[in-house]
mmCIF file of C-alpha atoms in Angstrom:
data_model
loop_
_atom_site.group_PDB
_atom_site.id
_atom_site.type_symbol
_atom_site.label_atom_id
_atom_site.label_comp_id
_atom_site.label_asym_id
_atom_site.label_seq_id
_atom_site.Cartn_x
_atom_site.Cartn_y
_atom_site.Cartn_z
ATOM 1 C CA UNK R 1 -25.545 104.467 288.525
ATOM 2 C CA UNK R 2 -26.386 103.974 284.884
ATOM 3 C CA UNK R 3 -23.799 104.866 282.226
ATOM 4 C CA UNK R 4 -23.226 104.504 278.508
ATOM 5 C CA UNK R 5 -19.497 104.650 277.749
ATOM 6 C CA UNK R 6 -18.447 104.894 274.125
ATOM 7 C CA UNK R 7 -15.193 104.039 272.405
ATOM 8 C CA UNK R 8 -12.615 106.660 271.537
ATOM 9 C CA UNK R 9 -12.212 108.937 268.561
ATOM 10 C CA UNK R 10 -11.438 107.449 265.160
ATOM 11 C CA UNK R 11 -9.838 108.749 261.988
ATOM 12 C CA UNK R 12 -10.695 106.826 258.848
ATOM 13 C CA UNK R 13 -9.998 107.120 255.149
ATOM 14 C CA UNK R 14 -12.785 107.474 252.609
ATOM 15 C CA UNK R 15 -14.191 104.088 251.671
ATOM 16 C CA UNK R 16 -13.218 102.468 254.963
ATOM 17 C CA UNK R 17 -15.497 101.256 257.761
ATOM 18 C CA UNK R 18 -15.734 102.264 261.395
ATOM 19 C CA UNK R 19 -17.164 100.376 264.349
ATOM 20 C CA UNK R 20 -18.161 102.358 267.428
ATOM 21 C CA UNK R 21 -18.926 100.659 270.719
ATOM 22 C CA UNK R 22 -21.237 101.638 273.556
ATOM 23 C CA UNK R 23 -20.759 99.791 276.849
ATOM 24 C CA UNK R 24 -23.573 99.752 279.351
ATOM 25 C CA UNK R 25 -22.984 99.814 283.071
ATOM 26 C CA UNK R 26 -25.572 99.777 285.804
ATOM 27 C CA UNK R 27 -28.036 97.804 283.700
ATOM 28 C CA UNK R 28 -27.846 94.820 281.416
ATOM 29 C CA UNK R 29 -28.200 95.311 277.692
ATOM 30 C CA UNK R 30 -31.171 92.955 277.619
ATOM 31 C CA UNK R 31 -33.097 95.493 279.713
ATOM 32 C CA UNK R 32 -32.498 98.297 277.227
ATOM 33 C CA UNK R 33 -33.013 99.305 273.628
ATOM 34 C CA UNK R 34 -30.100 101.198 272.080
ATOM 35 C CA UNK R 35 -30.313 103.735 269.265
ATOM 36 C CA UNK R 36 -27.670 105.731 267.442
ATOM 37 C CA UNK R 37 -27.788 109.447 266.640
ATOM 38 C CA UNK R 38 -25.089 111.439 264.917
ATOM 39 C CA UNK R 39 -24.177 115.109 264.783
ATOM 40 C CA UNK R 40 -21.988 116.624 262.083
ATOM 41 C CA UNK R 41 -19.752 119.510 263.205
ATOM 42 C CA UNK R 42 -21.865 122.555 263.985
ATOM 43 C CA UNK R 43 -25.043 120.786 262.857
ATOM 44 C CA UNK R 44 -28.124 119.225 264.411
ATOM 45 C CA UNK R 45 -29.046 115.718 265.481
ATOM 46 C CA UNK R 46 -29.695 112.932 262.980
ATOM 47 C CA UNK R 47 -31.189 109.578 263.932
ATOM 48 C CA UNK R 48 -29.484 106.570 262.347
ATOM 49 C CA UNK R 49 -31.380 103.598 263.727
ATOM 50 C CA UNK R 50 -31.917 101.347 266.693
ATOM 51 C CA UNK R 51 -33.822 98.518 268.279
ATOM 52 C CA UNK R 52 -37.604 98.641 268.336
ATOM 53 C CA UNK R 53 -38.793 96.563 271.334
ATOM 54 C CA UNK R 54 -42.385 96.742 270.101
ATOM 55 C CA UNK R 55 -41.563 94.795 266.935
ATOM 56 C CA UNK R 56 -38.408 93.115 268.267
ATOM 57 C CA UNK R 57 -36.244 94.269 265.385
ATOM 58 C CA UNK R 58 -33.551 96.767 264.508
ATOM 59 C CA UNK R 59 -34.783 99.651 262.379
ATOM 60 C CA UNK R 60 -32.424 101.698 260.226
ATOM 61 C CA UNK R 61 -33.008 105.141 258.796
ATOM 62 C CA UNK R 62 -33.465 104.841 255.050
ATOM 63 C CA UNK R 63 -30.503 107.144 254.467
ATOM 64 C CA UNK R 64 -28.129 104.612 256.055
ATOM 65 C CA UNK R 65 -29.658 101.324 254.953
ATOM 66 C CA UNK R 66 -27.066 99.125 253.320
ATOM 67 C CA UNK R 67 -24.194 100.983 255.002
ATOM 68 C CA UNK R 68 -24.952 100.642 258.705
ATOM 69 C CA UNK R 69 -25.134 97.609 260.963
ATOM 70 C CA UNK R 70 -26.118 97.768 264.627
ATOM 71 C CA UNK R 71 -25.323 94.789 266.807
ATOM 72 C CA UNK R 72 -25.196 93.834 270.465
ATOM 73 C CA UNK R 73 -23.050 91.575 272.617
ATOM 74 C CA UNK R 74 -25.102 90.707 275.670
ATOM 75 C CA UNK R 75 -22.180 88.858 277.261
ATOM 76 C CA UNK R 76 -20.345 92.180 277.647
ATOM 77 C CA UNK R 77 -23.372 94.519 277.659
ATOM 78 C CA UNK R 78 -21.937 96.349 274.667
ATOM 79 C CA UNK R 79 -23.744 97.728 271.624
ATOM 80 C CA UNK R 80 -21.985 98.407 268.326
ATOM 81 C CA UNK R 81 -22.625 100.577 265.310
ATOM 82 C CA UNK R 82 -20.649 99.869 262.155
ATOM 83 C CA UNK R 83 -20.769 102.276 259.226
ATOM 84 C CA UNK R 84 -19.153 101.325 255.942
ATOM 85 C CA UNK R 85 -18.168 103.061 252.696
ATOM 86 C CA UNK R 86 -17.278 106.152 254.667
ATOM 87 C CA UNK R 87 -17.241 109.544 252.992
ATOM 88 C CA UNK R 88 -16.327 113.012 254.168
ATOM 89 C CA UNK R 89 -19.967 113.775 255.011
ATOM 90 C CA UNK R 90 -19.844 111.039 257.656
ATOM 91 C CA UNK R 91 -17.495 113.126 259.775
ATOM 92 C CA UNK R 92 -19.542 113.548 262.929
ATOM 93 C CA UNK R 93 -19.934 112.760 266.593
ATOM 94 C CA UNK R 94 -21.822 109.498 266.960
ATOM 95 C CA UNK R 95 -23.945 108.982 270.065
ATOM 96 C CA UNK R 96 -25.586 105.905 271.462
ATOM 97 C CA UNK R 97 -28.747 106.496 273.465
ATOM 98 C CA UNK R 98 -31.341 104.452 275.300
ATOM 99 C CA UNK R 99 -35.012 104.845 274.573
ATOM 100 C CA UNK R 100 -37.892 105.129 276.981
ATOM 101 C CA UNK R 101 -41.615 105.164 276.375
ATOM 102 C CA UNK R 102 -44.268 102.691 275.340
ATOM 103 C CA UNK R 103 -46.654 101.667 272.574
ATOM 104 C CA UNK R 104 -44.017 102.363 269.946
ATOM 105 C CA UNK R 105 -43.519 105.980 271.024
ATOM 106 C CA UNK R 106 -39.998 106.484 272.284
ATOM 107 C CA UNK R 107 -37.771 109.341 273.326
ATOM 108 C CA UNK R 108 -34.055 109.227 274.151
ATOM 109 C CA UNK R 109 -33.443 109.314 277.870
ATOM 110 C CA UNK R 110 -29.772 108.474 278.426
ATOM 111 C CA UNK R 111 -26.902 109.260 276.076
ATOM 112 C CA UNK R 112 -23.318 108.145 275.725
ATOM 113 C CA UNK R 113 -20.593 110.765 275.711
ATOM 114 C CA UNK R 114 -20.188 110.590 271.949
ATOM 115 C CA UNK R 115 -17.471 109.328 269.617
ATOM 116 C CA UNK R 116 -15.900 111.648 267.056
ATOM 117 C CA UNK R 117 -15.347 109.943 263.719
ATOM 118 C CA UNK R 118 -13.264 111.934 261.255
ATOM 119 C CA UNK R 119 -13.052 110.945 257.605
ATOM 120 C CA UNK R 120 -9.908 112.226 255.990
ATOM 121 C CA UNK R 121 -7.663 111.125 253.177
ATOM 122 C CA UNK E 1 -41.137 112.089 257.199
ATOM 123 C CA UNK E 2 -42.196 114.630 259.816
ATOM 124 C CA UNK E 3 -40.174 117.820 259.395
ATOM 125 C CA UNK E 4 -39.508 119.781 262.571
ATOM 126 C CA UNK E 5 -38.771 123.476 262.595
ATOM 127 C CA UNK E 6 -37.700 125.643 265.514
ATOM 128 C CA UNK E 7 -37.770 129.372 266.097
ATOM 129 C CA UNK E 8 -35.936 131.512 266.649
ATOM 130 C CA UNK E 9 -32.593 130.100 265.568
ATOM 131 C CA UNK E 10 -30.919 132.199 268.257
ATOM 132 C CA UNK E 11 -32.513 133.718 271.333
ATOM 133 C CA UNK E 12 -30.584 136.323 273.300
ATOM 134 C CA UNK E 13 -31.751 136.556 276.883
ATOM 135 C CA UNK E 14 -30.455 138.154 280.058
ATOM 136 C CA UNK E 15 -30.034 135.994 283.179
ATOM 137 C CA UNK E 16 -33.226 135.983 285.207
ATOM 138 C CA UNK E 17 -35.416 136.656 282.173
ATOM 139 C CA UNK E 18 -37.974 134.291 280.673
ATOM 140 C CA UNK E 19 -37.170 132.394 277.473
ATOM 141 C CA UNK E 20 -39.787 130.987 275.136
ATOM 142 C CA UNK E 21 -38.715 128.556 272.419
ATOM 143 C CA UNK E 22 -41.007 127.298 269.670
ATOM 144 C CA UNK E 23 -41.119 124.029 267.770
ATOM 145 C CA UNK E 24 -43.440 123.157 264.898
ATOM 146 C CA UNK E 25 -44.114 119.818 263.215
ATOM 147 C CA UNK E 26 -45.104 119.445 259.559
ATOM 148 C CA UNK E 27 -47.964 117.172 260.625
ATOM 149 C CA UNK E 28 -49.618 116.330 263.909
ATOM 150 C CA UNK E 29 -47.472 114.418 266.376
ATOM 151 C CA UNK E 30 -50.049 114.444 269.170
ATOM 152 C CA UNK E 31 -48.119 114.997 272.378
ATOM 153 C CA UNK E 32 -45.155 112.782 271.480
ATOM 154 C CA UNK E 33 -42.663 115.606 271.650
ATOM 155 C CA UNK E 34 -39.425 115.812 273.645
ATOM 156 C CA UNK E 35 -36.919 118.587 274.315
ATOM 157 C CA UNK E 36 -33.184 118.178 274.796
ATOM 158 C CA UNK E 37 -30.519 120.580 276.021
ATOM 159 C CA UNK E 38 -27.007 120.418 274.609
ATOM 160 C CA UNK E 39 -23.993 122.316 275.867
ATOM 161 C CA UNK E 40 -20.770 122.609 273.859
ATOM 162 C CA UNK E 41 -18.783 119.386 273.832
ATOM 163 C CA UNK E 42 -21.507 117.479 275.654
ATOM 164 C CA UNK E 43 -24.134 114.951 274.696
ATOM 165 C CA UNK E 44 -27.753 116.046 274.564
ATOM 166 C CA UNK E 45 -29.667 115.808 277.831
ATOM 167 C CA UNK E 46 -33.357 114.955 278.018
ATOM 168 C CA UNK E 47 -35.357 117.805 279.573
ATOM 169 C CA UNK E 48 -38.994 117.220 278.656
ATOM 170 C CA UNK E 49 -40.911 114.249 277.234
ATOM 171 C CA UNK E 50 -44.554 113.710 276.332
ATOM 172 C CA UNK E 51 -44.714 117.486 275.662
ATOM 173 C CA UNK E 52 -44.791 118.547 279.301
ATOM 174 C CA UNK E 53 -43.281 115.916 281.619
ATOM 175 C CA UNK E 54 -39.957 116.906 283.137
ATOM 176 C CA UNK E 55 -37.204 114.301 283.102
ATOM 177 C CA UNK E 56 -35.580 113.248 286.358
ATOM 178 C CA UNK E 57 -33.588 116.032 287.956
ATOM 179 C CA UNK E 58 -34.792 118.783 285.600
ATOM 180 C CA UNK E 59 -35.555 122.009 287.476
ATOM 181 C CA UNK E 60 -39.119 123.277 287.666
ATOM 182 C CA UNK E 61 -38.181 126.437 285.745
ATOM 183 C CA UNK E 62 -38.342 124.301 282.581
ATOM 184 C CA UNK E 63 -41.846 123.672 281.272
ATOM 185 C CA UNK E 64 -43.299 122.398 278.043
ATOM 186 C CA UNK E 65 -46.664 122.831 276.400
ATOM 187 C CA UNK E 66 -48.544 122.322 273.153
ATOM 188 C CA UNK E 67 -50.071 119.559 271.085
ATOM 189 C CA UNK E 68 -50.554 118.580 267.467
ATOM 190 C CA UNK E 69 -48.111 120.696 265.489
ATOM 191 C CA UNK E 70 -47.134 123.565 267.792
ATOM 192 C CA UNK E 71 -45.039 123.253 270.925
ATOM 193 C CA UNK E 72 -43.282 125.561 273.351
ATOM 194 C CA UNK E 73 -40.442 125.186 275.820
ATOM 195 C CA UNK E 74 -40.392 127.879 278.476
ATOM 196 C CA UNK E 75 -37.547 128.621 280.849
ATOM 197 C CA UNK E 76 -39.114 130.827 283.478
ATOM 198 C CA UNK E 77 -35.966 132.515 284.819
ATOM 199 C CA UNK E 78 -32.766 131.812 282.955
ATOM 200 C CA UNK E 79 -29.794 130.704 284.979
ATOM 201 C CA UNK E 80 -26.197 130.816 283.752
ATOM 202 C CA UNK E 81 -26.194 127.039 283.255
ATOM 203 C CA UNK E 82 -29.190 127.249 280.893
ATOM 204 C CA UNK E 83 -27.309 128.894 278.038
ATOM 205 C CA UNK E 84 -27.179 126.082 275.506
ATOM 206 C CA UNK E 85 -28.771 124.737 272.347
ATOM 207 C CA UNK E 86 -32.237 123.213 272.641
ATOM 208 C CA UNK E 87 -33.641 120.606 270.254
ATOM 209 C CA UNK E 88 -37.170 119.315 269.896
ATOM 210 C CA UNK E 89 -37.820 115.734 268.785
ATOM 211 C CA UNK E 90 -40.995 114.038 267.562
ATOM 212 C CA UNK E 91 -41.557 110.361 268.192
ATOM 213 C CA UNK E 92 -45.057 109.746 266.855
ATOM 214 C CA UNK E 93 -44.275 108.959 263.238
ATOM 215 C CA UNK E 94 -41.093 106.980 262.888
ATOM 216 C CA UNK E 95 -38.946 105.802 261.264
ATOM 217 C CA UNK E 96 -37.341 108.163 261.095
ATOM 218 C CA UNK E 97 -37.246 109.932 264.446
ATOM 219 C CA UNK E 98 -36.758 113.581 263.566
ATOM 220 C CA UNK E 99 -35.319 116.559 265.373
ATOM 221 C CA UNK E 100 -35.649 120.278 264.928
ATOM 222 C CA UNK E 101 -32.571 122.245 263.862
ATOM 223 C CA UNK E 102 -32.164 123.701 267.343
ATOM 224 C CA UNK E 103 -32.470 127.044 269.109
ATOM 225 C CA UNK E 104 -29.359 128.526 270.638
ATOM 226 C CA UNK E 105 -30.009 130.464 273.832
ATOM 227 C CA UNK E 106 -27.210 132.903 274.485
ATOM 228 C CA UNK E 107 -26.444 135.789 276.784
ATOM 229 C CA UNK E 108 -27.905 139.148 275.860
#
């Protein structure tokens, strides 16, 4: 059985950083490419970035470049997303997701349960 | 950036009825279009990819069609578990991957 299990909810102050984890079970991280999508309360889905296996690099959405870092620890099959300089607009549920597809065309097939990050002074 | 729009924003349907959801892209995305279902408090779930292929375990009452800029998700006979928000997603022109704003299917 394949699962993505994310870390628990976080409350952060404006200007701080948050690091969300996504642990893989049932596969090894080296077999997967992980992306991150967030969802503000009552809003839609917003892609933040992820690993492109076609070009073997991590791609970030322009909106988050300079503030987000996505890393992986293959020894524990855990992916991480760190977002810095947090502001109130970053309050959202953050999801990790695996991609499927080929030739650079990918959709999101499995999702973690989500991690609520609340920014509050 | 490819902008995705969905209509209607809310669709009120009675159980057993057919639901037709629309998704439009601001430029052609070929057939690289997916649909996700999201229930309150849950992560999105992949329903359809490559415009019309059902993901594993998705019932046959869900079907997708279209190409280029106009796409449709049809639920042939709504069941109680189908009341949810549905998002379309294009994956031809990225970064960024982009999603539609969603269509909420609720009980009439």
